[in-house]
mmCIF file of C-alpha atoms in Angstrom:
data_model
loop_
_atom_site.group_PDB
_atom_site.id
_atom_site.type_symbol
_atom_site.label_atom_id
_atom_site.label_comp_id
_atom_site.label_asym_id
_atom_site.label_seq_id
_atom_site.Cartn_x
_atom_site.Cartn_y
_atom_site.Cartn_z
ATOM 1 C CA MET A 15 -28.490 2.280 1.287
ATOM 2 C CA SER A 16 -25.378 2.021 -0.827
ATOM 3 C CA GLN A 17 -22.769 4.814 -0.914
ATOM 4 C CA ARG A 18 -21.743 3.698 -4.401
ATOM 5 C CA SER A 19 -22.632 5.488 -7.592
ATOM 6 C CA ALA A 20 -21.350 5.340 -11.169
ATOM 7 C CA PRO A 21 -17.973 7.001 -11.322
ATOM 8 C CA ARG A 22 -17.726 10.396 -12.963
ATOM 9 C CA ARG A 23 -15.133 9.751 -15.650
ATOM 10 C CA PRO A 24 -13.591 12.994 -16.945
ATOM 11 C CA GLY A 25 -13.258 13.092 -20.675
ATOM 12 C CA GLY A 26 -12.919 9.777 -21.644
ATOM 13 C CA MET A 27 1.875 -2.476 8.794
ATOM 14 C CA PRO A 28 -0.626 -3.901 11.072
ATOM 15 C CA THR A 29 -1.684 -5.003 14.531
ATOM 16 C CA ALA A 30 -4.880 -5.372 16.544
ATOM 17 C CA ARG A 31 -3.929 -2.730 19.096
ATOM 18 C CA THR A 32 -2.740 0.869 19.159
ATOM 19 C CA ILE A 33 0.830 1.635 20.124
ATOM 20 C CA ALA A 34 0.939 4.087 23.057
ATOM 21 C CA LEU A 35 3.103 7.009 22.032
ATOM 22 C CA GLY A 36 5.699 8.015 24.655
ATOM 23 C CA ILE A 37 7.410 11.343 25.058
ATOM 24 C CA ALA A 38 10.670 9.869 23.732
ATOM 25 C CA PHE A 39 11.306 10.758 20.052
ATOM 26 C CA ALA A 40 11.778 7.045 19.241
ATOM 27 C CA TRP A 41 8.123 6.546 19.859
ATOM 28 C CA LEU A 42 7.332 9.133 17.178
ATOM 29 C CA CYS A 43 9.107 6.858 14.759
ATOM 30 C CA LEU A 44 6.968 3.837 15.735
ATOM 31 C CA THR A 45 3.596 5.513 15.138
ATOM 32 C CA PRO A 46 0.452 3.566 15.930
ATOM 33 C CA PHE A 47 -1.189 1.279 13.365
ATOM 34 C CA THR A 48 -4.835 1.066 14.336
ATOM 35 C CA THR A 49 -8.016 -0.660 13.327
ATOM 36 C CA ALA A 50 -11.343 0.716 12.084
ATOM 37 C CA VAL A 51 -14.438 2.336 13.605
ATOM 38 C CA ARG A 52 -16.697 2.520 10.624
ATOM 39 C CA ALA A 53 -18.790 -0.119 8.907
ATOM 40 C CA SER A 54 -19.523 -0.438 5.209
ATOM 41 C CA ALA A 55 -22.880 0.539 3.834
ATOM 42 C CA ASP A 56 -22.815 -2.049 0.948
ATOM 43 C CA ALA A 57 -23.839 -5.709 1.178
ATOM 44 C CA PRO A 58 -20.708 -7.866 1.045
ATOM 45 C CA THR A 59 -19.492 -8.837 -2.499
ATOM 46 C CA ASN A 60 -18.561 -12.330 -1.495
ATOM 47 C CA SER A 61 -20.428 -14.568 -3.944
ATOM 48 C CA LEU A 62 -18.134 -14.103 -6.964
ATOM 49 C CA PRO A 63 -16.206 -16.454 -9.141
ATOM 50 C CA ASN A 64 -12.470 -17.059 -8.651
ATOM 51 C CA PRO A 65 -10.938 -17.534 -12.138
ATOM 52 C CA TYR A 66 -7.343 -17.690 -10.703
ATOM 53 C CA ARG A 67 -5.001 -20.526 -9.856
ATOM 54 C CA THR A 68 -2.829 -19.970 -6.776
ATOM 55 C CA ILE A 69 0.980 -20.424 -6.710
ATOM 56 C CA LYS A 70 2.143 -20.356 -3.099
ATOM 57 C CA ASP A 71 5.512 -19.018 -1.951
ATOM 58 C CA TRP A 72 6.424 -17.362 -5.286
ATOM 59 C CA GLY A 73 9.877 -16.008 -5.696
ATOM 60 C CA THR A 74 13.303 -17.447 -4.694
ATOM 61 C CA LEU A 75 15.702 -15.285 -2.685
ATOM 62 C CA PRO A 76 19.457 -15.675 -3.153
ATOM 63 C CA GLY A 77 21.896 -17.261 -0.737
ATOM 64 C CA GLY A 78 19.343 -18.977 1.438
ATOM 65 C CA ARG A 79 17.793 -15.592 2.487
ATOM 66 C CA LYS A 80 14.373 -16.029 4.169
ATOM 67 C CA TRP A 81 11.379 -13.831 3.386
ATOM 68 C CA GLY A 82 10.289 -11.334 5.993
ATOM 69 C CA SER A 83 7.139 -9.259 5.754
ATOM 70 C CA THR A 84 6.550 -8.263 2.122
ATOM 71 C CA SER A 85 4.655 -5.006 2.272
ATOM 72 C CA ALA A 86 4.252 -4.076 -1.425
ATOM 73 C CA VAL A 87 4.802 -5.121 -5.003
ATOM 74 C CA ALA A 88 4.820 -3.275 -8.344
ATOM 75 C CA ILE A 89 5.197 -4.153 -12.009
ATOM 76 C CA ALA A 90 7.545 -2.324 -14.391
ATOM 77 C CA PRO A 91 6.277 -0.750 -17.675
ATOM 78 C CA ASP A 92 7.455 -3.826 -19.546
ATOM 79 C CA GLY A 93 4.730 -5.811 -17.816
ATOM 80 C CA THR A 94 7.185 -8.624 -16.965
ATOM 81 C CA THR A 95 9.473 -7.216 -14.285
ATOM 82 C CA VAL A 96 8.247 -7.542 -10.699
ATOM 83 C CA TRP A 97 9.515 -5.269 -7.911
ATOM 84 C CA VAL A 98 8.966 -6.299 -4.297
ATOM 85 C CA ALA A 99 9.514 -4.359 -1.028
ATOM 86 C CA GLU A 100 10.657 -6.776 1.708
ATOM 87 C CA ARG A 101 11.588 -5.851 5.301
ATOM 88 C CA CYS A 102 14.973 -7.446 5.441
ATOM 89 C CA GLY A 103 13.642 -10.566 7.203
ATOM 90 C CA GLU A 104 11.636 -8.600 9.778
ATOM 91 C CA THR A 105 8.498 -10.361 10.762
ATOM 92 C CA ARG A 106 7.461 -8.238 13.802
ATOM 93 C CA ALA A 107 4.688 -5.643 13.698
ATOM 94 C CA PRO A 108 5.384 -2.249 15.228
ATOM 95 C CA ALA A 109 3.536 -2.995 18.481
ATOM 96 C CA GLN A 110 5.896 -5.952 19.052
ATOM 97 C CA ILE A 111 9.066 -3.839 18.789
ATOM 98 C CA GLU A 112 10.834 -2.899 22.031
ATOM 99 C CA LEU A 113 11.209 0.910 22.555
ATOM 100 C CA GLY A 114 14.596 1.977 21.189
ATOM 101 C CA ALA A 115 15.425 -1.304 19.570
ATOM 102 C CA PRO A 116 16.312 -1.542 15.857
ATOM 103 C CA PHE A 117 13.698 -2.970 13.519
ATOM 104 C CA GLY A 118 12.903 -3.545 9.969
ATOM 105 C CA CYS A 119 15.961 -2.882 7.691
ATOM 106 C CA ALA A 120 17.683 -0.657 10.346
ATOM 107 C CA GLY A 121 21.266 -1.878 10.584
ATOM 108 C CA SER A 122 20.678 -4.751 8.147
ATOM 109 C CA PRO A 123 23.151 -5.414 5.261
ATOM 110 C CA LEU A 124 20.337 -6.798 3.174
ATOM 111 C CA ASP A 125 18.661 -4.906 0.287
ATOM 112 C CA PRO A 126 14.932 -4.343 0.814
ATOM 113 C CA ILE A 127 14.012 -3.731 -2.873
ATOM 114 C CA LEU A 128 14.010 -6.899 -4.906
ATOM 115 C CA LYS A 129 13.712 -7.539 -8.599
ATOM 116 C CA PHE A 130 12.205 -10.680 -10.188
ATOM 117 C CA ASP A 131 10.853 -11.910 -13.421
ATOM 118 C CA THR A 132 7.229 -13.113 -13.487
ATOM 119 C CA ASP A 133 8.352 -16.700 -12.847
ATOM 120 C CA GLY A 134 9.915 -15.701 -9.574
ATOM 121 C CA LYS A 135 13.592 -15.786 -10.766
ATOM 122 C CA PHE A 136 15.672 -13.253 -8.717
ATOM 123 C CA LEU A 137 17.157 -10.561 -10.958
ATOM 124 C CA GLY A 138 18.732 -8.107 -8.501
ATOM 125 C CA SER A 139 18.318 -5.799 -5.593
ATOM 126 C CA PHE A 140 19.200 -2.503 -3.971
ATOM 127 C CA GLY A 141 18.548 -0.190 -1.029
ATOM 128 C CA ALA A 142 20.650 -1.511 1.782
ATOM 129 C CA GLY A 143 21.317 1.176 4.424
ATOM 130 C CA LEU A 144 18.910 3.666 2.837
ATOM 131 C CA ILE A 145 15.477 2.368 3.938
ATOM 132 C CA VAL A 146 14.190 1.504 7.396
ATOM 133 C CA PHE A 147 10.612 0.129 6.933
ATOM 134 C CA PRO A 148 9.403 -0.048 3.389
ATOM 135 C CA HIS A 149 5.665 0.240 3.220
ATOM 136 C CA GLY A 150 4.751 1.116 -0.357
ATOM 137 C CA ILE A 151 6.303 0.715 -3.822
ATOM 138 C CA TYR A 152 5.405 2.219 -7.161
ATOM 139 C CA VAL A 153 6.995 1.987 -10.554
ATOM 140 C CA ASP A 154 6.451 5.014 -12.889
ATOM 141 C CA ARG A 155 6.261 5.196 -16.665
ATOM 142 C CA GLU A 156 10.046 5.581 -17.053
ATOM 143 C CA GLY A 157 10.698 2.472 -14.901
ATOM 144 C CA ASN A 158 11.800 4.484 -11.856
ATOM 145 C CA VAL A 159 11.157 2.816 -8.531
ATOM 146 C CA TRP A 160 9.467 4.806 -5.799
ATOM 147 C CA VAL A 161 9.705 3.531 -2.224
ATOM 148 C CA VAL A 162 7.666 4.722 0.764
ATOM 149 C CA ASP A 163 9.638 4.356 3.987
ATOM 150 C CA GLY A 164 6.928 4.406 6.636
ATOM 151 C CA LEU A 165 8.748 4.492 9.947
ATOM 152 C CA CYS A 166 11.987 5.854 11.195
ATOM 153 C CA TYR A 167 15.054 4.766 13.137
ATOM 154 C CA GLY A 168 18.610 6.141 13.527
ATOM 155 C CA GLY A 169 17.872 9.376 11.569
ATOM 156 C CA LYS A 170 16.368 7.610 8.592
ATOM 157 C CA GLY A 171 12.840 6.912 7.390
ATOM 158 C CA GLN A 172 9.568 8.849 7.151
ATOM 159 C CA GLN A 173 10.351 9.582 3.525
ATOM 160 C CA VAL A 174 9.467 8.856 -0.099
ATOM 161 C CA LEU A 175 12.493 7.960 -2.244
ATOM 162 C CA LYS A 176 12.695 7.758 -6.053
ATOM 163 C CA PHE A 177 15.294 5.440 -7.479
ATOM 164 C CA SER A 178 16.399 4.696 -11.032
ATOM 165 C CA PRO A 179 15.873 1.030 -12.140
ATOM 166 C CA ASP A 180 19.524 0.314 -11.218
ATOM 167 C CA GLY A 181 19.112 1.694 -7.698
ATOM 168 C CA GLN A 182 20.484 5.236 -8.043
ATOM 169 C CA LEU A 183 18.702 7.628 -5.659
ATOM 170 C CA LEU A 184 17.169 10.427 -7.788
ATOM 171 C CA LEU A 185 14.764 12.275 -5.476
ATOM 172 C CA THR A 186 13.835 12.388 -1.772
ATOM 173 C CA LEU A 187 10.593 13.783 -0.258
ATOM 174 C CA GLY A 188 10.256 14.347 3.529
ATOM 175 C CA LYS A 189 12.761 14.948 6.321
ATOM 176 C CA ALA A 190 14.772 11.974 7.248
ATOM 177 C CA GLY A 191 13.892 10.486 10.610
ATOM 178 C CA LYS A 192 11.604 13.381 11.516
ATOM 179 C CA PRO A 193 7.854 12.688 11.441
ATOM 180 C CA GLY A 194 5.665 15.774 11.238
ATOM 181 C CA ASP A 195 2.700 17.435 9.472
ATOM 182 C CA GLY A 196 4.512 20.228 7.539
ATOM 183 C CA VAL A 197 4.567 20.543 3.814
ATOM 184 C CA ASN A 198 7.824 18.543 3.508
ATOM 185 C CA GLU A 199 7.185 16.198 6.412
ATOM 186 C CA PHE A 200 5.350 12.870 6.622
ATOM 187 C CA ASN A 201 4.073 10.897 9.572
ATOM 188 C CA SER A 202 3.851 7.210 8.591
ATOM 189 C CA PRO A 203 3.460 7.690 4.867
ATOM 190 C CA SER A 204 1.867 4.647 3.214
ATOM 191 C CA ALA A 205 1.859 4.976 -0.626
ATOM 192 C CA VAL A 206 2.778 7.080 -3.663
ATOM 193 C CA VAL A 207 1.747 7.461 -7.252
ATOM 194 C CA ALA A 208 2.807 9.867 -10.021
ATOM 195 C CA ALA A 209 0.755 11.508 -12.847
ATOM 196 C CA PRO A 210 1.845 11.485 -16.496
ATOM 197 C CA ASN A 211 3.033 15.138 -16.122
ATOM 198 C CA GLY A 212 5.220 14.046 -13.181
ATOM 199 C CA ASP A 213 3.170 15.415 -10.312
ATOM 200 C CA ILE A 214 3.496 13.247 -7.207
ATOM 201 C CA PHE A 215 0.814 12.219 -4.799
ATOM 202 C CA VAL A 216 1.614 10.721 -1.381
ATOM 203 C CA ALA A 217 -0.874 9.063 0.856
ATOM 204 C CA ASP A 218 0.373 10.147 4.307
ATOM 205 C CA GLY A 219 -0.775 8.514 7.479
ATOM 206 C CA HIS A 220 -1.297 5.099 8.874
ATOM 207 C CA GLY A 221 -3.980 5.660 11.474
ATOM 208 C CA GLY A 222 -3.893 6.573 15.246
ATOM 209 C CA ASP A 223 -2.093 9.839 15.861
ATOM 210 C CA THR A 224 -0.455 10.008 12.428
ATOM 211 C CA ASN A 225 -1.475 12.197 9.520
ATOM 212 C CA ALA A 226 -4.518 11.591 7.398
ATOM 213 C CA ARG A 227 -4.031 13.451 4.101
ATOM 214 C CA ILE A 228 -2.932 13.389 0.491
ATOM 215 C CA VAL A 229 0.074 15.580 -0.310
ATOM 216 C CA LYS A 230 0.786 16.722 -3.857
ATOM 217 C CA PHE A 231 4.193 17.773 -5.211
ATOM 218 C CA ASP A 232 5.449 18.761 -8.649
ATOM 219 C CA LYS A 233 7.955 16.449 -10.474
ATOM 220 C CA THR A 234 10.964 18.096 -8.811
ATOM 221 C CA GLY A 235 9.515 17.638 -5.338
ATOM 222 C CA ASN A 236 8.121 21.132 -4.719
ATOM 223 C CA PHE A 237 4.957 21.181 -2.542
ATOM 224 C CA ILE A 238 1.734 22.067 -4.445
ATOM 225 C CA LYS A 239 -1.081 21.369 -2.071
ATOM 226 C CA GLN A 240 -2.570 18.916 0.442
ATOM 227 C CA TRP A 241 -6.047 17.793 1.403
ATOM 228 C CA GLY A 242 -7.761 15.739 3.933
ATOM 229 C CA HIS A 243 -7.779 15.229 7.780
ATOM 230 C CA LYS A 244 -8.966 12.545 10.071
ATOM 231 C CA GLY A 245 -12.714 11.893 9.762
ATOM 232 C CA THR A 246 -15.394 9.878 7.950
ATOM 233 C CA GLY A 247 -16.838 12.403 5.534
ATOM 234 C CA PRO A 248 -15.948 12.938 1.859
ATOM 235 C CA GLY A 249 -12.397 14.031 1.556
ATOM 236 C CA GLU A 250 -11.567 12.944 5.126
ATOM 237 C CA PHE A 251 -9.499 9.813 5.891
ATOM 238 C CA ASP A 252 -8.755 7.281 8.561
ATOM 239 C CA THR A 253 -5.587 5.519 7.261
ATOM 240 C CA PRO A 254 -5.106 6.492 3.575
ATOM 241 C CA HIS A 255 -3.278 3.252 3.079
ATOM 242 C CA THR A 256 -2.987 2.961 -0.704
ATOM 243 C CA ILE A 257 -3.279 5.212 -3.783
ATOM 244 C CA ALA A 258 -3.569 4.573 -7.484
ATOM 245 C CA MET A 259 -4.461 6.446 -10.650
ATOM 246 C CA ASP A 260 -6.576 5.224 -13.573
ATOM 247 C CA SER A 261 -6.182 6.024 -17.279
ATOM 248 C CA ALA A 262 -8.463 9.079 -16.941
ATOM 249 C CA GLY A 263 -6.204 10.527 -14.254
ATOM 250 C CA ARG A 264 -8.553 10.023 -11.345
ATOM 251 C CA LEU A 265 -6.961 9.225 -7.986
ATOM 252 C CA PHE A 266 -8.271 6.114 -6.114
ATOM 253 C CA VAL A 267 -7.379 6.343 -2.354
ATOM 254 C CA GLY A 268 -7.803 3.284 -0.118
ATOM 255 C CA ASP A 269 -9.310 4.843 2.971
ATOM 256 C CA ARG A 270 -8.837 1.594 4.909
ATOM 257 C CA ASN A 271 -10.105 2.297 8.357
ATOM 258 C CA ASN A 272 -13.237 3.765 6.777
ATOM 259 C CA ASN A 273 -13.731 0.661 4.753
ATOM 260 C CA ARG A 274 -13.949 2.465 1.419
ATOM 261 C CA ILE A 275 -12.208 3.811 -1.683
ATOM 262 C CA GLN A 276 -12.451 7.551 -2.221
ATOM 263 C CA ILE A 277 -12.009 8.916 -5.791
ATOM 264 C CA PHE A 278 -10.675 12.383 -6.456
ATOM 265 C CA ASP A 279 -9.425 14.530 -9.357
ATOM 266 C CA GLN A 280 -5.816 15.672 -9.271
ATOM 267 C CA ASP A 281 -6.797 18.961 -7.536
ATOM 268 C CA GLY A 282 -8.311 17.054 -4.578
ATOM 269 C CA ARG A 283 -11.911 17.508 -5.652
ATOM 270 C CA PHE A 284 -14.036 14.578 -4.262
ATOM 271 C CA LEU A 285 -15.773 12.677 -7.056
ATOM 272 C CA ASP A 286 -17.154 9.474 -5.477
ATOM 273 C CA GLN A 287 -16.669 6.725 -2.963
ATOM 274 C CA TRP A 288 -16.951 2.970 -3.348
ATOM 275 C CA THR A 289 -17.385 0.410 -0.634
ATOM 276 C CA GLN A 290 -18.053 -2.646 -2.843
ATOM 277 C CA PHE A 291 -14.365 -3.526 -2.951
ATOM 278 C CA SER A 292 -14.344 -4.093 0.733
ATOM 279 C CA ARG A 293 -11.665 -2.822 3.144
ATOM 280 C CA PRO A 294 -8.822 -1.617 0.941
ATOM 281 C CA SER A 295 -5.211 -2.343 1.966
ATOM 282 C CA GLY A 296 -3.854 -2.286 -1.613
ATOM 283 C CA ILE A 297 -5.123 -0.916 -4.927
ATOM 284 C CA TYR A 298 -3.599 -1.536 -8.416
ATOM 285 C CA ILE A 299 -5.106 -0.281 -11.623
ATOM 286 C CA THR A 300 -3.998 -1.174 -15.121
ATOM 287 C CA GLY A 301 -6.013 -0.399 -18.205
ATOM 288 C CA ASP A 302 -9.586 -0.136 -16.866
ATOM 289 C CA VAL A 303 -9.208 -3.000 -14.452
ATOM 290 C CA ILE A 304 -8.946 -2.369 -10.716
ATOM 291 C CA TYR A 305 -7.427 -4.892 -8.251
ATOM 292 C CA VAL A 306 -8.152 -4.352 -4.502
ATOM 293 C CA ALA A 307 -6.625 -6.366 -1.636
ATOM 294 C CA ASP A 308 -8.478 -6.714 1.660
ATOM 295 C CA SER A 309 -6.111 -8.205 4.298
ATOM 296 C CA GLU A 310 -8.032 -7.353 7.463
ATOM 297 C CA SER A 311 -11.829 -7.870 7.309
ATOM 298 C CA GLU A 312 -13.166 -10.180 10.135
ATOM 299 C CA SER A 313 -9.805 -10.171 11.949
ATOM 300 C CA LEU A 314 -8.208 -6.758 12.495
ATOM 301 C CA ALA A 315 -11.501 -5.145 11.393
ATOM 302 C CA PRO A 316 -14.206 -6.960 13.423
ATOM 303 C CA ASN A 317 -16.692 -4.165 12.532
ATOM 304 C CA HIS A 318 -16.340 -5.306 8.916
ATOM 305 C CA ASN A 319 -17.703 -8.789 9.674
ATOM 306 C CA GLY A 320 -19.515 -10.534 6.844
ATOM 307 C CA TRP A 321 -16.926 -9.485 4.245
ATOM 308 C CA LYS A 322 -14.459 -12.093 3.049
ATOM 309 C CA ARG A 323 -10.811 -11.085 2.969
ATOM 310 C CA GLY A 324 -9.079 -11.537 -0.341
ATOM 311 C CA ILE A 325 -8.512 -9.839 -3.648
ATOM 312 C CA ARG A 326 -11.397 -8.352 -5.557
ATOM 313 C CA VAL A 327 -11.184 -7.539 -9.323
ATOM 314 C CA GLY A 328 -13.432 -5.249 -11.169
ATOM 315 C CA SER A 329 -13.943 -2.173 -13.423
ATOM 316 C CA VAL A 330 -12.823 1.424 -12.836
ATOM 317 C CA ILE A 331 -15.441 2.474 -15.425
ATOM 318 C CA ASP A 332 -18.585 1.363 -13.732
ATOM 319 C CA GLY A 333 -17.384 0.068 -10.325
ATOM 320 C CA SER A 334 -18.582 -3.501 -10.897
ATOM 321 C CA VAL A 335 -16.827 -6.312 -9.096
ATOM 322 C CA TRP A 336 -16.124 -9.393 -11.247
ATOM 323 C CA ALA A 337 -14.078 -11.792 -9.153
ATOM 324 C CA LEU A 338 -12.867 -12.574 -5.673
ATOM 325 C CA ILE A 339 -9.795 -14.574 -4.774
ATOM 326 C CA PRO A 340 -10.497 -15.587 -1.148
ATOM 327 C CA ASP A 341 -7.792 -15.260 1.421
ATOM 328 C CA PRO A 342 -6.000 -18.645 1.317
ATOM 329 C CA VAL A 343 -5.366 -18.774 5.112
ATOM 330 C CA ASP A 344 -7.792 -18.661 8.075
ATOM 331 C CA TYR A 345 -5.863 -16.385 10.263
ATOM 332 C CA SER A 346 -8.573 -14.786 12.316
ATOM 333 C CA ASP A 347 -6.551 -12.823 14.723
ATOM 334 C CA ASN A 348 -4.210 -10.946 12.425
ATOM 335 C CA THR A 349 -3.537 -9.737 8.931
ATOM 336 C CA SER A 350 -3.380 -12.529 6.463
ATOM 337 C CA GLY A 351 -3.619 -12.323 2.692
ATOM 338 C CA ALA A 352 -2.216 -9.827 0.256
ATOM 339 C CA GLU A 353 -1.755 -6.313 1.544
ATOM 340 C CA GLY A 354 0.049 -4.977 -1.494
ATOM 341 C CA LEU A 355 -0.693 -6.293 -5.021
ATOM 342 C CA ALA A 356 0.021 -5.782 -8.727
ATOM 343 C CA ALA A 357 -0.859 -7.425 -12.056
ATOM 344 C CA ASP A 358 1.373 -8.215 -14.943
ATOM 345 C CA ALA A 359 0.813 -7.859 -18.665
ATOM 346 C CA ALA A 360 -0.970 -11.251 -18.825
ATOM 347 C CA GLY A 361 -3.313 -10.369 -16.037
ATOM 348 C CA ASN A 362 -1.674 -12.522 -13.446
ATOM 349 C CA ILE A 363 -1.764 -11.060 -9.889
ATOM 350 C CA PHE A 364 1.112 -10.911 -7.351
ATOM 351 C CA GLY A 365 0.252 -10.473 -3.672
ATOM 352 C CA ALA A 366 2.614 -9.305 -0.986
ATOM 353 C CA GLU A 367 1.626 -10.697 2.393
ATOM 354 C CA VAL A 368 2.782 -8.951 5.550
ATOM 355 C CA GLY A 369 1.365 -11.490 7.950
ATOM 356 C CA GLN A 370 2.415 -14.602 6.162
ATOM 357 C CA HIS A 371 5.863 -13.254 5.189
ATOM 358 C CA ARG A 372 5.718 -14.389 1.554
ATOM 359 C CA MET A 373 4.757 -13.602 -2.006
ATOM 360 C CA MET A 374 1.834 -15.263 -3.850
ATOM 361 C CA LYS A 375 1.062 -15.485 -7.504
ATOM 362 C CA TYR A 376 -2.443 -15.904 -8.930
ATOM 363 C CA ILE A 377 -2.552 -17.129 -12.465
ATOM 364 C CA LYS A 378 -5.479 -16.011 -14.616
ATOM 365 C CA GLY A 379 -7.531 -18.551 -16.520
#
C-alpha cells in the first residue's frame, strides 16, 4: 500500500560501508556515511519519458584544474548563474581516507565554490582555506551563497557558512571543527535552505552515529527549535540528506536512508511523505516543479532494488512524477549519477556527480 497522499498545501558523501569511529577526535570529523535499512512502499516509477538531452562533462575549470567530487549545485535568482561546490580535486570517499590525513579542501590553495554561466563558462570562485568538505550549497533570494561544510579537519568544518555573491563571509552557524548535538553544533550537516523571512533550516546528519534532525535558526543565526531523531516514523530521519522549500513555504526533506521525502511546515509539523520520487540524494524546487536526484538505488542501496537511479521531475502540488532521466553510467558498486541538482530559468537541469567527479547538464526539449 502506498504511503503517498495528496500534499496538504497551505493557503495557496558516500560509500558502501560504515566508518568505524575511533576514540581519537579526528574520527569524529570523519563521521560514518551509511546505507539504508528500509524499503519503499511504492511501486517503482521507472517507465517515464525522458524529454532531456544530455551534455556530458559540463563546465571548464581554469588553468588546467581537474574536477574532483562535485557535491552540490545551485542557481542564482537571475536563473542564469550556476554555483558549484567542488572538493578541490578530492575524489576519495570518507572511508578511503587514512586516519589523521588531510582530505577534501584541507590545506588546498584551490577555491571550492565555483561560479559559471549556464553554458559552462567559468566566471569566478572563492572559499580557499575556509571550507574542508563542501556537501551542500544553496543560493537565497538576495543571491547570497550558503555552503554546508560536512566534515572537519584542522579546526575547521562542521559548519554552515553564508557568503555574499563576491565571497565575503556574512554568517557562520556551528562550532568550527567540533561535531556535536547541541543547539549551535552540527554532526555531518548535509543541506540548508532559508525561508522568505530569513529563517534558516539545516538538515543535520549523514547517517551512522551522526545527528538526524532539522535545526531552525532566525536570520541572524539564533537557535529557534529542532525536530527529529533517528528512526523510520513520521518526523524521524535516517540521513536527512537534502532540504528544499516550495512556493507555499513547505519544507521537503530528503530522508535518504528511509527512501522517502518528508514534508513539514516551518514549525516542524509533519504533513506528508512521498516515496514515488525514489531514494532522494538531492531535491530542487522552482515554481511548482520538483527535481529529485537518486544516486544510490541498486548500488549503495541494495534494499531499494527495482528502482532506477536518475533524476525524477514532477509536481509539488499533487506529487505526480512526469519524467525520469536515467543514470547515464552503469556503476553498480558505488554512487553514480547526480547527487546534487538544480534547474535554470529555461528548465535545464544541472547535476553534480560525486562518484563520477564531474558536472552534467540536461537540456529540456
